[in-house]
Structures are given as C-alpha cells and as structure tokens.
mmCIF file of C-alpha atoms and ligand atoms in Angstrom:
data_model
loop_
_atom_site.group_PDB
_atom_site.id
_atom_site.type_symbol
_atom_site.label_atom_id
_atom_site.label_comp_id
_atom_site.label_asym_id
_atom_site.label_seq_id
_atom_site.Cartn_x
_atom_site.Cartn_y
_atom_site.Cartn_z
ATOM 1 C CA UNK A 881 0.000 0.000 0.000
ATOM 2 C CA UNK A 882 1.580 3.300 -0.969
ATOM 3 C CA UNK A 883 0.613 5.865 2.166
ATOM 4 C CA UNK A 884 3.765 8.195 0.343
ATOM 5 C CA UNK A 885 1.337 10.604 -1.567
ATOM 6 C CA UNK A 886 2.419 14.298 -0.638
ATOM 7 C CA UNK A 887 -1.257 15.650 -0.422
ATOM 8 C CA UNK A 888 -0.791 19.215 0.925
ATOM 9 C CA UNK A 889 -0.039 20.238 -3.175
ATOM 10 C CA UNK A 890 -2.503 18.890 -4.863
ATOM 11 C CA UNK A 891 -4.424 20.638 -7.941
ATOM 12 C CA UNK A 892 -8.103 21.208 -8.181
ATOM 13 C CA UNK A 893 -8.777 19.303 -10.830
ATOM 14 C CA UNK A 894 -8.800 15.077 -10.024
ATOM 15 C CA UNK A 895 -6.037 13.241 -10.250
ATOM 16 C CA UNK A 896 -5.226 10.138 -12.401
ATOM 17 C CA UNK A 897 -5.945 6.628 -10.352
ATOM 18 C CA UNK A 898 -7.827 8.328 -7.393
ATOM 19 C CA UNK A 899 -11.119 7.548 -6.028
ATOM 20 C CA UNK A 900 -12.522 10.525 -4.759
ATOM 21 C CA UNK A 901 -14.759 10.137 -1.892
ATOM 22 C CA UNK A 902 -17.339 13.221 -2.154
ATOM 23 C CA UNK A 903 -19.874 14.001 0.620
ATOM 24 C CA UNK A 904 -23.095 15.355 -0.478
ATOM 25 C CA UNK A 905 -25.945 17.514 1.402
ATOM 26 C CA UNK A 906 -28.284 15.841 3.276
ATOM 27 C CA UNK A 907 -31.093 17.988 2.563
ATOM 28 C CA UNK A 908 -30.439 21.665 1.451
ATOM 29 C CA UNK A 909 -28.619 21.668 -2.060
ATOM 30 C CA UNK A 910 -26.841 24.609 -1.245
ATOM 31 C CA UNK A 911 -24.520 22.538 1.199
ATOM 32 C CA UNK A 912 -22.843 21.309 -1.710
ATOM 33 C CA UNK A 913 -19.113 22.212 -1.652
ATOM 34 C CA UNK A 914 -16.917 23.877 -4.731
ATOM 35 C CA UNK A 915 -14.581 21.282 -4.742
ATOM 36 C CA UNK A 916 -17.544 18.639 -4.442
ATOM 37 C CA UNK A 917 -18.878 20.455 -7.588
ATOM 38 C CA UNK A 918 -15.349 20.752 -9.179
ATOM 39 C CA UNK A 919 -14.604 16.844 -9.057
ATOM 40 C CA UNK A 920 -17.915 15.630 -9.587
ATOM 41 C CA UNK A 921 -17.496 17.678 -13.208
ATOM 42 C CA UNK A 922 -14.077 16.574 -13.739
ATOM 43 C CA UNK A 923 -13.715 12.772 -12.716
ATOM 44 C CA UNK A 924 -13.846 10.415 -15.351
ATOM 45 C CA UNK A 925 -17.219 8.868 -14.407
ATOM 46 C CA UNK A 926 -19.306 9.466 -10.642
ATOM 47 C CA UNK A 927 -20.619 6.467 -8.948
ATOM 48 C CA UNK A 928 -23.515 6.700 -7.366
ATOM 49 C CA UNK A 929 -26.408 4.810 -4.984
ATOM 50 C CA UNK A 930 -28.967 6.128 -7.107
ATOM 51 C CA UNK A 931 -28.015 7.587 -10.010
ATOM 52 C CA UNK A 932 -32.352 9.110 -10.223
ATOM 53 C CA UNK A 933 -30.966 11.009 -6.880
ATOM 54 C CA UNK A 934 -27.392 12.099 -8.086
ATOM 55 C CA UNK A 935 -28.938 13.823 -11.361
ATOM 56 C CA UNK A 936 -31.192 15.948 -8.844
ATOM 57 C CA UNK A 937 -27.526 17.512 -8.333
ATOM 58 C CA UNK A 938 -25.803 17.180 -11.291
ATOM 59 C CA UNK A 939 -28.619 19.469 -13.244
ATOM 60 C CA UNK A 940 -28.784 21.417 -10.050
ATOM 61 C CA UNK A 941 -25.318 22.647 -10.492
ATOM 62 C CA UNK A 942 -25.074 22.299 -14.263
ATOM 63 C CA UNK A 943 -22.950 19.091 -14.092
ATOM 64 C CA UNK A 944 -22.857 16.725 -17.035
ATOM 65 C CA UNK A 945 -20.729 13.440 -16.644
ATOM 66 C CA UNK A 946 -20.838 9.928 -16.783
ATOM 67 C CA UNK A 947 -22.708 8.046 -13.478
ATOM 68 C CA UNK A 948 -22.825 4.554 -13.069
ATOM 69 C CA UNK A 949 -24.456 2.505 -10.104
ATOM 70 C CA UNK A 950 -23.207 1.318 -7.341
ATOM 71 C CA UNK A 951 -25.366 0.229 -4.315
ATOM 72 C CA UNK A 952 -25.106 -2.417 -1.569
ATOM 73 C CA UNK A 953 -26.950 -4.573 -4.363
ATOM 74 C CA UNK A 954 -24.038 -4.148 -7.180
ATOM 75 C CA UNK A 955 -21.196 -3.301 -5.095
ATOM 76 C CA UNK A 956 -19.224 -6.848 -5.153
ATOM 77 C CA UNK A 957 -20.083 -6.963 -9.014
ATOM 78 C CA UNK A 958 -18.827 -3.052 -9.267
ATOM 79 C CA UNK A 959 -15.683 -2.864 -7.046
ATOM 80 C CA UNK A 960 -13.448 -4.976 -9.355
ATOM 81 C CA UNK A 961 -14.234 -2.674 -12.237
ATOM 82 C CA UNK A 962 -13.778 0.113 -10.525
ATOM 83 C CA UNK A 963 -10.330 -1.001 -9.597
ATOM 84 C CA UNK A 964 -9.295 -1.734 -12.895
ATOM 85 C CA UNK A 965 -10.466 1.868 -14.092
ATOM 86 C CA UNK A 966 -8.316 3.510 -11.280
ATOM 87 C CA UNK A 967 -5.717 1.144 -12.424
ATOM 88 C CA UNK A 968 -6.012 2.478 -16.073
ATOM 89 C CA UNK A 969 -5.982 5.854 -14.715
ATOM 90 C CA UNK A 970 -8.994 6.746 -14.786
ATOM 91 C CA UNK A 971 -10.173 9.312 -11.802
ATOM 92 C CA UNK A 972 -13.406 7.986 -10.529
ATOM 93 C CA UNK A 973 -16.119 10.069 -7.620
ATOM 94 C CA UNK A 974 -18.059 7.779 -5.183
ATOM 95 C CA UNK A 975 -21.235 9.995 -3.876
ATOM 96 C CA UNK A 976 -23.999 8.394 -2.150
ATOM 97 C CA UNK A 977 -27.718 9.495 -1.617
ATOM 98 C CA UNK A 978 -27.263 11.738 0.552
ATOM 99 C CA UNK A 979 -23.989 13.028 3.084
ATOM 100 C CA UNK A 980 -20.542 10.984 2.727
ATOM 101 C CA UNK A 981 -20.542 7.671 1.505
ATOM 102 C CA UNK A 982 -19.406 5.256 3.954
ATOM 103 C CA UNK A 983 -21.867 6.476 7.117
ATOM 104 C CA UNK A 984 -24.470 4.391 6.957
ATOM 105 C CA UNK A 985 -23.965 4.189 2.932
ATOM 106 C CA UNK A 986 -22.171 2.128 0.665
ATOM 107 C CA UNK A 987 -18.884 3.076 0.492
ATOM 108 C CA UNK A 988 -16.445 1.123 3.138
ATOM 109 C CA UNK A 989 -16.114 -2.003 1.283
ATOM 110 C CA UNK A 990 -15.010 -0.152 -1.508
ATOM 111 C CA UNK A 991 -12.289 2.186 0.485
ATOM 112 C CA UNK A 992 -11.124 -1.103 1.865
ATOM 113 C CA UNK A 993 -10.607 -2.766 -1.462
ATOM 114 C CA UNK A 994 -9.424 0.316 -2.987
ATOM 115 C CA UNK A 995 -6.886 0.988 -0.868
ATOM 116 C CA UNK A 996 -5.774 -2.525 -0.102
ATOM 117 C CA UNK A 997 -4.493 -2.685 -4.275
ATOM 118 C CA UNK A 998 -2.432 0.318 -3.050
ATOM 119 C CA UNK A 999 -4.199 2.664 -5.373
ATOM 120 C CA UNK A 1000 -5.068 6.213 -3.468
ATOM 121 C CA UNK A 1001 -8.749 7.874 -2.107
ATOM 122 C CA UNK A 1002 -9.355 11.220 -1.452
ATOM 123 C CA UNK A 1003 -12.404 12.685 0.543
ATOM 124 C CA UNK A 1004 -14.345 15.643 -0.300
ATOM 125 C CA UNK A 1005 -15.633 16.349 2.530
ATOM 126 C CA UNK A 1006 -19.226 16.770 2.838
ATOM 127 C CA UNK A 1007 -22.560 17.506 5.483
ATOM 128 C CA UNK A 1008 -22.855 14.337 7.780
ATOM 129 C CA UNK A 1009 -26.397 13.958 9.867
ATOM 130 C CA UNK A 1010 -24.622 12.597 12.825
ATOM 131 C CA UNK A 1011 -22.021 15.347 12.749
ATOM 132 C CA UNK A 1012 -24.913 17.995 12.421
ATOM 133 C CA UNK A 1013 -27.439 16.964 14.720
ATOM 134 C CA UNK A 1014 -24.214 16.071 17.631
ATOM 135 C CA UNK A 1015 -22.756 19.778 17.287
ATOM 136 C CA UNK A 1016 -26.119 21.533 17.411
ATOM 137 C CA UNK A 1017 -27.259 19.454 20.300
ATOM 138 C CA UNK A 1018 -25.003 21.405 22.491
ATOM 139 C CA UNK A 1019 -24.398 18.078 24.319
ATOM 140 C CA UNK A 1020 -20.817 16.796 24.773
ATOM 141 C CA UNK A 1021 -18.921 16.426 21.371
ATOM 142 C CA UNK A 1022 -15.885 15.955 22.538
ATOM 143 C CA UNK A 1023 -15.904 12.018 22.277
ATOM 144 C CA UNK A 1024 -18.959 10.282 21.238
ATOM 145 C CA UNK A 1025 -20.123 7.025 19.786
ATOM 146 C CA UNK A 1026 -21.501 6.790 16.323
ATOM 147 C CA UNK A 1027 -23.816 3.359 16.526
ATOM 148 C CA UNK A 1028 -26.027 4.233 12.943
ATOM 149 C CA UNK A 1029 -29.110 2.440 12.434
ATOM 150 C CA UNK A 1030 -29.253 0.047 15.972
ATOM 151 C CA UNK A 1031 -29.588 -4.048 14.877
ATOM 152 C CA UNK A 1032 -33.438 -4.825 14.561
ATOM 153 C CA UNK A 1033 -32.407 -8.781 16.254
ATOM 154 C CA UNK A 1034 -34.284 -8.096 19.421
ATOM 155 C CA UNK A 1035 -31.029 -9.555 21.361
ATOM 156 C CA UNK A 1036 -28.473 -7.540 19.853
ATOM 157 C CA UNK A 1037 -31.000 -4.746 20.094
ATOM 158 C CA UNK A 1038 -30.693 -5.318 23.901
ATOM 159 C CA UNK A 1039 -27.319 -5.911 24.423
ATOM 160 C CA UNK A 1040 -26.333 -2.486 22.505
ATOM 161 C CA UNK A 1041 -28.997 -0.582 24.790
ATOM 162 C CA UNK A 1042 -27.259 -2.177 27.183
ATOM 163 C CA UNK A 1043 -23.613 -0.630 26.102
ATOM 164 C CA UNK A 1044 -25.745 2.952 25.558
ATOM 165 C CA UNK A 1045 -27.574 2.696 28.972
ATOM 166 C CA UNK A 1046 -24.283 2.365 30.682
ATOM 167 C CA UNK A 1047 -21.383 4.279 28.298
ATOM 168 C CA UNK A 1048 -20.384 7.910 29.708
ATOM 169 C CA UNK A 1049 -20.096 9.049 25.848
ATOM 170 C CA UNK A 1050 -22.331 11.260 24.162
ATOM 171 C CA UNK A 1051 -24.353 8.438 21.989
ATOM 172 C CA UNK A 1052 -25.239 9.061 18.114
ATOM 173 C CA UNK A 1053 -28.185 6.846 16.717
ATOM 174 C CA UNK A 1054 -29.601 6.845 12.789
ATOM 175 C CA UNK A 1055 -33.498 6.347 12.739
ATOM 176 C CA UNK A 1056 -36.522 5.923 10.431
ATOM 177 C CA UNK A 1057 -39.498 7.837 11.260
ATOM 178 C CA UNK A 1058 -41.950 5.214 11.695
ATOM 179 C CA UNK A 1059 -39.283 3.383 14.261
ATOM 180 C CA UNK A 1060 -38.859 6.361 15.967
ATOM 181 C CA UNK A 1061 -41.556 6.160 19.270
ATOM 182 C CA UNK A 1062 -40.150 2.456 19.886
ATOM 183 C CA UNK A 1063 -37.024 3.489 19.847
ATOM 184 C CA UNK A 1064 -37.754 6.380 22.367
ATOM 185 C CA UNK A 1065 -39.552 4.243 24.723
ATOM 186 C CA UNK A 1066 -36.462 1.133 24.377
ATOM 187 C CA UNK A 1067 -34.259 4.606 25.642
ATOM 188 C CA UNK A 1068 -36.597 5.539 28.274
ATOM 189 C CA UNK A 1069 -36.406 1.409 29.611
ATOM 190 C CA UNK A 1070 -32.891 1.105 29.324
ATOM 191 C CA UNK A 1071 -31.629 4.775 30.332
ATOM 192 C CA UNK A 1072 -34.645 6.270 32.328
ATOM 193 C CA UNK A 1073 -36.995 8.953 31.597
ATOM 194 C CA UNK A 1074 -34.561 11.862 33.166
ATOM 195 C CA UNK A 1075 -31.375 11.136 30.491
ATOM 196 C CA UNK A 1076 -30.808 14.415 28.524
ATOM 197 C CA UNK A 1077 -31.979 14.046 24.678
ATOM 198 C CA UNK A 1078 -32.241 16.068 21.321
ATOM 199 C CA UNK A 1079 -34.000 14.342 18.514
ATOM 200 C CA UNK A 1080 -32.441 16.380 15.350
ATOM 201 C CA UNK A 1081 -35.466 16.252 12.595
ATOM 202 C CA UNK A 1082 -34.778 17.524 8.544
ATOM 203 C CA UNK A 1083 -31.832 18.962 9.522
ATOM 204 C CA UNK A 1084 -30.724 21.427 6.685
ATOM 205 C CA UNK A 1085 -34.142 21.550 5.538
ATOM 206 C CA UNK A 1086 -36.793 23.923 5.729
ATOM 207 C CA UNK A 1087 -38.872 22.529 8.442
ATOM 208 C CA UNK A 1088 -35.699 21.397 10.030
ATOM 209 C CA UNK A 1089 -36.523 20.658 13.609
ATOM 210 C CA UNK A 1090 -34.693 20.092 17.096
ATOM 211 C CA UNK A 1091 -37.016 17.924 20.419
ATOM 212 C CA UNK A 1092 -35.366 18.000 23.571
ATOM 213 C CA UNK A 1093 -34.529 18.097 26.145
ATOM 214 C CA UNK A 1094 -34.703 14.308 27.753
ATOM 215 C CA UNK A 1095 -36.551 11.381 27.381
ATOM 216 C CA UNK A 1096 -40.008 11.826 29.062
ATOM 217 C CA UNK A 1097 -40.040 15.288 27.486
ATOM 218 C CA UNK A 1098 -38.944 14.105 23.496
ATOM 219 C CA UNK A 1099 -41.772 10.944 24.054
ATOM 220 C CA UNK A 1100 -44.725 13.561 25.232
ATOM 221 C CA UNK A 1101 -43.757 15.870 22.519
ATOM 222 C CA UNK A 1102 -44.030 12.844 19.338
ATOM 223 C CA UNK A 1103 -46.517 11.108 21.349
ATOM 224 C CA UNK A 1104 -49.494 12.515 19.520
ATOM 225 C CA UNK A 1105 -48.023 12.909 16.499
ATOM 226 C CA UNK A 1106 -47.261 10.916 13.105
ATOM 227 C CA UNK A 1107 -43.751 11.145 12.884
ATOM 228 C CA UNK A 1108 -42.315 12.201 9.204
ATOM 229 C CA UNK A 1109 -39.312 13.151 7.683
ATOM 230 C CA UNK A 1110 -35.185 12.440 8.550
ATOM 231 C CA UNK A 1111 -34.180 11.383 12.416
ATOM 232 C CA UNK A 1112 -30.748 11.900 14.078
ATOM 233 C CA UNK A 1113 -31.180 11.436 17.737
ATOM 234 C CA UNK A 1114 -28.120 12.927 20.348
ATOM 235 C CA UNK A 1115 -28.586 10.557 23.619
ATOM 236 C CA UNK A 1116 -25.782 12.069 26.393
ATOM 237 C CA UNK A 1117 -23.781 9.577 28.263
ATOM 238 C CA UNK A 1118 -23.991 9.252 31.889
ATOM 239 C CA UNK A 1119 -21.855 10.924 34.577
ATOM 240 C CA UNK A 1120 -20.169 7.641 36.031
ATOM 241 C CA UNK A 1121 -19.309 8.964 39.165
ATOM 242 C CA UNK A 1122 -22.657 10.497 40.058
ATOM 243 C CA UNK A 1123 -25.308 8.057 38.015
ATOM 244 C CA UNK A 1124 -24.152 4.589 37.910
ATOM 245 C CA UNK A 1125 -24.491 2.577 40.599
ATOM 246 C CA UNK A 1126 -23.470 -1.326 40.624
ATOM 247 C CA UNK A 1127 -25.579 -2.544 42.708
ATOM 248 C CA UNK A 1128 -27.519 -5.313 42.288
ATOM 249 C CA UNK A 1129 -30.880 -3.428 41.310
ATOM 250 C CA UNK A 1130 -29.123 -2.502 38.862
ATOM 251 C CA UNK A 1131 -27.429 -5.480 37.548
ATOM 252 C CA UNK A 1132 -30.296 -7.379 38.366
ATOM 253 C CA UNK A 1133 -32.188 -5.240 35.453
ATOM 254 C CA UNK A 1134 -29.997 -5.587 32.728
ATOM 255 C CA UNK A 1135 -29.780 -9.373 33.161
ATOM 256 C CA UNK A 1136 -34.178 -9.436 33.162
ATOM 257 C CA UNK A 1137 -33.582 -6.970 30.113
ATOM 258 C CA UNK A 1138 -31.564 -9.126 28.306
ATOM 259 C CA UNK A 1139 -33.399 -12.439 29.501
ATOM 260 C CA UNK A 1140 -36.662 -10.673 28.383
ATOM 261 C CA UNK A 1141 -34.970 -10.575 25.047
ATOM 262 C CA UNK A 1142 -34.290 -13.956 24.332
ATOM 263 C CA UNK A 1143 -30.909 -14.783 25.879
ATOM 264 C CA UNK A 1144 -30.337 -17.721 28.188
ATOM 265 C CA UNK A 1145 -29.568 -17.096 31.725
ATOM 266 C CA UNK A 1146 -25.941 -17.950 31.231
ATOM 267 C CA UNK A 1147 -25.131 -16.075 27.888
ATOM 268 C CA UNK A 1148 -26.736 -12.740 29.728
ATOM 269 C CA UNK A 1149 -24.501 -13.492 32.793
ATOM 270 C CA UNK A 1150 -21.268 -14.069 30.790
ATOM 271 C CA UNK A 1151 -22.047 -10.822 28.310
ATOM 272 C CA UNK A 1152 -22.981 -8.439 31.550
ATOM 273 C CA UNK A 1153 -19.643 -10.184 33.099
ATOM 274 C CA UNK A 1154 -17.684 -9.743 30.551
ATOM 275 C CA UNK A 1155 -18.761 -5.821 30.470
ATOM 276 C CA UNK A 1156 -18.442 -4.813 33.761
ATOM 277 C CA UNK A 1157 -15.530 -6.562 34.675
ATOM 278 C CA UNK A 1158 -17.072 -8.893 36.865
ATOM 279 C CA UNK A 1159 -17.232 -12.964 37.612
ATOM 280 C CA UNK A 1160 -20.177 -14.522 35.511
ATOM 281 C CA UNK A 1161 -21.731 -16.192 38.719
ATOM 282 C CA UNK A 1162 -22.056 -13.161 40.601
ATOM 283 C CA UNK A 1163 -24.450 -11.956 38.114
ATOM 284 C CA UNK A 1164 -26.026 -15.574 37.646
ATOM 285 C CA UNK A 1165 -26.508 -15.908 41.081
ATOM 286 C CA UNK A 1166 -28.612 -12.213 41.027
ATOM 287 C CA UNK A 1167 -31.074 -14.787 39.104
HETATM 288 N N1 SAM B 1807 -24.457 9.137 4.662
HETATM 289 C C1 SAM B 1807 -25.410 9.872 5.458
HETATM 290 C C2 SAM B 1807 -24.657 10.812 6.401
HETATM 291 O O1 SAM B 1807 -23.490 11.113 6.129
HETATM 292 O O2 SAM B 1807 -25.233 11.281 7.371
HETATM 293 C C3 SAM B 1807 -26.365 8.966 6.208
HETATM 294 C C4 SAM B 1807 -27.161 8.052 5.316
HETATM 295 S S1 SAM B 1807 -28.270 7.008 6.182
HETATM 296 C C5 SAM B 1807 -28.741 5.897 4.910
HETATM 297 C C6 SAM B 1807 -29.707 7.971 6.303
HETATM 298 C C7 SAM B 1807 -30.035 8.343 7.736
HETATM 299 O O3 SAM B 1807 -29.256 9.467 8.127
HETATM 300 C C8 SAM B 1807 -31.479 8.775 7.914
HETATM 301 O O4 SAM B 1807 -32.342 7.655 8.117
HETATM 302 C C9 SAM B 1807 -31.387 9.642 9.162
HETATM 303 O O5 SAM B 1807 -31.329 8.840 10.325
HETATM 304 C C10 SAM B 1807 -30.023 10.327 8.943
HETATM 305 N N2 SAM B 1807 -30.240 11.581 8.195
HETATM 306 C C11 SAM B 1807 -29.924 11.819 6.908
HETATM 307 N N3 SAM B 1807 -30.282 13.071 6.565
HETATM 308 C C12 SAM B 1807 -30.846 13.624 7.661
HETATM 309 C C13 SAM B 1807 -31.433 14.897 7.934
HETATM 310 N N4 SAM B 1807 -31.522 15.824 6.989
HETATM 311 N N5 SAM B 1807 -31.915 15.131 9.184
HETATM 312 C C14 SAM B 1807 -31.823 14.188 10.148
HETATM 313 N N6 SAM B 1807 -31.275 12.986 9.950
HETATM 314 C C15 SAM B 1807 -30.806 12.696 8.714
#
C-alpha cells in the first residue's frame, strides 16, 4: 500500500488513479461544496447509490458526466471494475444518496478494497447527519459514539442498549421515522426517563426541527403525532461517578432486560460479566 502521496499540493482538478470520496448535502442543495462540484465535473465517471438522486444535483449545479451505479446490491459486481479503471488511470467520484458515503452508505467495502491494491482515495468532505445533529445538540462532542441504524435482532438490540444505557459518551443513533416512538420508549427502559436528549429532525431543511430536552419530554412531545421526515437522535452519556451505581438493582435489570430478550440465563450473565468486569456467577446468582 503506498501511504507516500504528498497531499498538501494537490491541484483542483482530479487526479489520475484516485477515487474521490465526495460528501453530499443531506437535505439543502446549497450545502454542496466547490470542490464537491469541481470533481464531480471533472472525474472520469461518478458512482452513485442512485443515479435518479445524483442527477437531482448534477442538473442542479449544471454538471454533465458519466454516473454509473453502485449500491449495496451491485457493489461486489462493481468494485473490481472500478479497480481496474483507477488502475487504467482513470479518476473515478463515489457519492452516495445523501452526506458521505461510507456512514451508513455504501462506500467502506469499496475504500477497503481500494486501498488494499495500493491505489489512493481522497475525501471531499461533505454535510454528515450525525455530525450535524451532535454539534447543534449542544451536548458533549468531545468524544462520542456513532452506533447508525441500531440491529433490529431483538437480542443484539438489547445488548447495545445495554452498552448505551451504561457508556459515559455522548451516543449518536440513525433512525426511520416510523421506528422512531419504539425506539424512544427502548431509551426511556434502558436509560430512564430523566437522560438528557435532542431528537435532530430535517436537519438542513426547511422545516428542520430540534425535540429535547430528555426522554419523558422528546416521548410527550411525538406522542401525539405521526412522525415524518429524517431522524438523528443525540442521547448524552452518563456521569459515572454520580449516576451509575453497581448494585444489584441494577445489575439485576440488565440481566431481566436481556433475559426478556431472548438470551439464556448464562449467555446474559457471561455478556454483563464480561462488560463490567465482573465474575459470571455473581451476576447468575442475582437470578
Ligand atoms: N451518509 C449519510 C450521512 O453522512 O449522514 C447517512 C445516510 S443514512 C442511509 C440515512 C439516515 O441518516 C437517515 O435515516 C437519518 O437517520 C439520517 N439523516 C440523513 N439526513 C438527515 C437529515 N436531513 N436530518 C436528520 N437525519 C438525517
């Protein structure tokens, strides 16, 4: 893998053999960057999730090149060709629907493969939800987890509420509308109603909205209402010293949590073990 590229001269215009990795808006056009606009005229051909979606932008901003697909469907068939462009020297962008490709969007498998035949990516950087909804949430951004789109397996659903009930990190969570009120009342089991919320909503767009400020409050607020448009939710972590206690109540809890969901006795007392440091029978023996 050649990591040697001096990139602090390089010209506007795309480079032979690079895959440019170029972030998108997620909702107001305008968020679209020059350079995004410069490469995505410039590159030999774009790649894009949808190509219906990537036109919106390319007539948008008077862009006229080549797209081609490439989606979570098409990617394995894609990637091999793609290399072999690079390889010919061709200069190829990778956008997705919407913000950078690679967050919850196609894009890592081909970064991996990309880079692992020693050919070179660049990023354009672009708007990210996660990054937009964390830094207006005005809770703490100065380390945070980024879990996406939680599993829909009821068990690994639990164990990662689990990880979020308990993790002093401000927590960053992708969701669809219509999941949205189960999700909130999973957070108000697992975390209680008092933990301190915002649930970002068409962020960048017009009726771009922001729910806080903690759980009880964000449920009352959505409870009456049919819940539309784009979800980032901004879930602060707890203050270790002052919220969590060890005791068995506690413990006790996440083992019925986890039981509730479908794990065995032992497997819940080895995972919460394993997690807090502890032997698995003292948690079995909570049982
Ligand atoms: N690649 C994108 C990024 O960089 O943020 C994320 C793509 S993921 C498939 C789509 C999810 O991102 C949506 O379901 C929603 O949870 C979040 N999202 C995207 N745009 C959003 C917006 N304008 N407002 C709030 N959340 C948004």
């Amino acid at each position: 893998m050649n990591n040697n590229f001096s990139l602090s001269h390089r010209k506007e215009e795309p480079e032979k053999g690079i895959l440019y990795i170029v972030g998108t808006p997620i909702g107001n056009l305008n968020d679209i960057s020059l350079r995004a606009i410069n490469i995505l005229k410039n590159v030999s051909l774009v790649a894009c999730e949808d190509t219906r979606q990537t036109k919106k932008i390319m007539n948008k901003f008077n862009i006229s090149n080549k797209l081609i697909s490439f989606n979570k469907h098409n990617s394995s068939i894609k990637i091999p060709n793609i290399i072999s462009d690079l390889k010919e020297g061709k200069s190829i962008a990778l956008v997705s629907d919407a913000g950078v490709p690679g967050i919850c969007d196609p894009g890592e498998d081909i970064a991996k493969s990309v880079r692992s035949e020693g050919l070179d990516i660049i990023c354009i950087p672009g708007a990210c939800a996660a990054v937009t909804a964390l830094v207006s949430s005005g809770l703490p951004s100065s380390s945070f987890v980024f879990e996406g789109f939680l599993p829909r397996k009821e068990i690994d659903r639990a164990k990662i509420l689990v990880e979020i009930s308990k993790s002093e990190k401000t927590t960053i969570i992708y969701e669809s509308p219509k999941r949205l009120k189960k999700l909130l009342k999973e957070l108000f089991k697992y975390c209680g109603g008092d933990r301190e919320i915002m649930v970002a909503r068409e962020l960048t767009k017009k009726f771009e909205e922001h729910v806080g400020n903690n759980i009880n409050e964000v449920i009352d607020f959505f409870n009456s209402k049919d819940v539309i448009g784009e979800i980032t939710i901004v879930l602060k972590g707890i203050n270790k010293q002052r919220d969590l206690n060890f005791d068995k109540f506690d413990m006790k809890k996440d083992l019925n949590d986890l039981m509730n969901a479908g794990l065995s006795l032992s497997a819940a007392s080895k995972y919460l073990a394993k997690k807090n440091g502890l032997k698995k029978s003292e948690i079995y023996n909570l049982n």
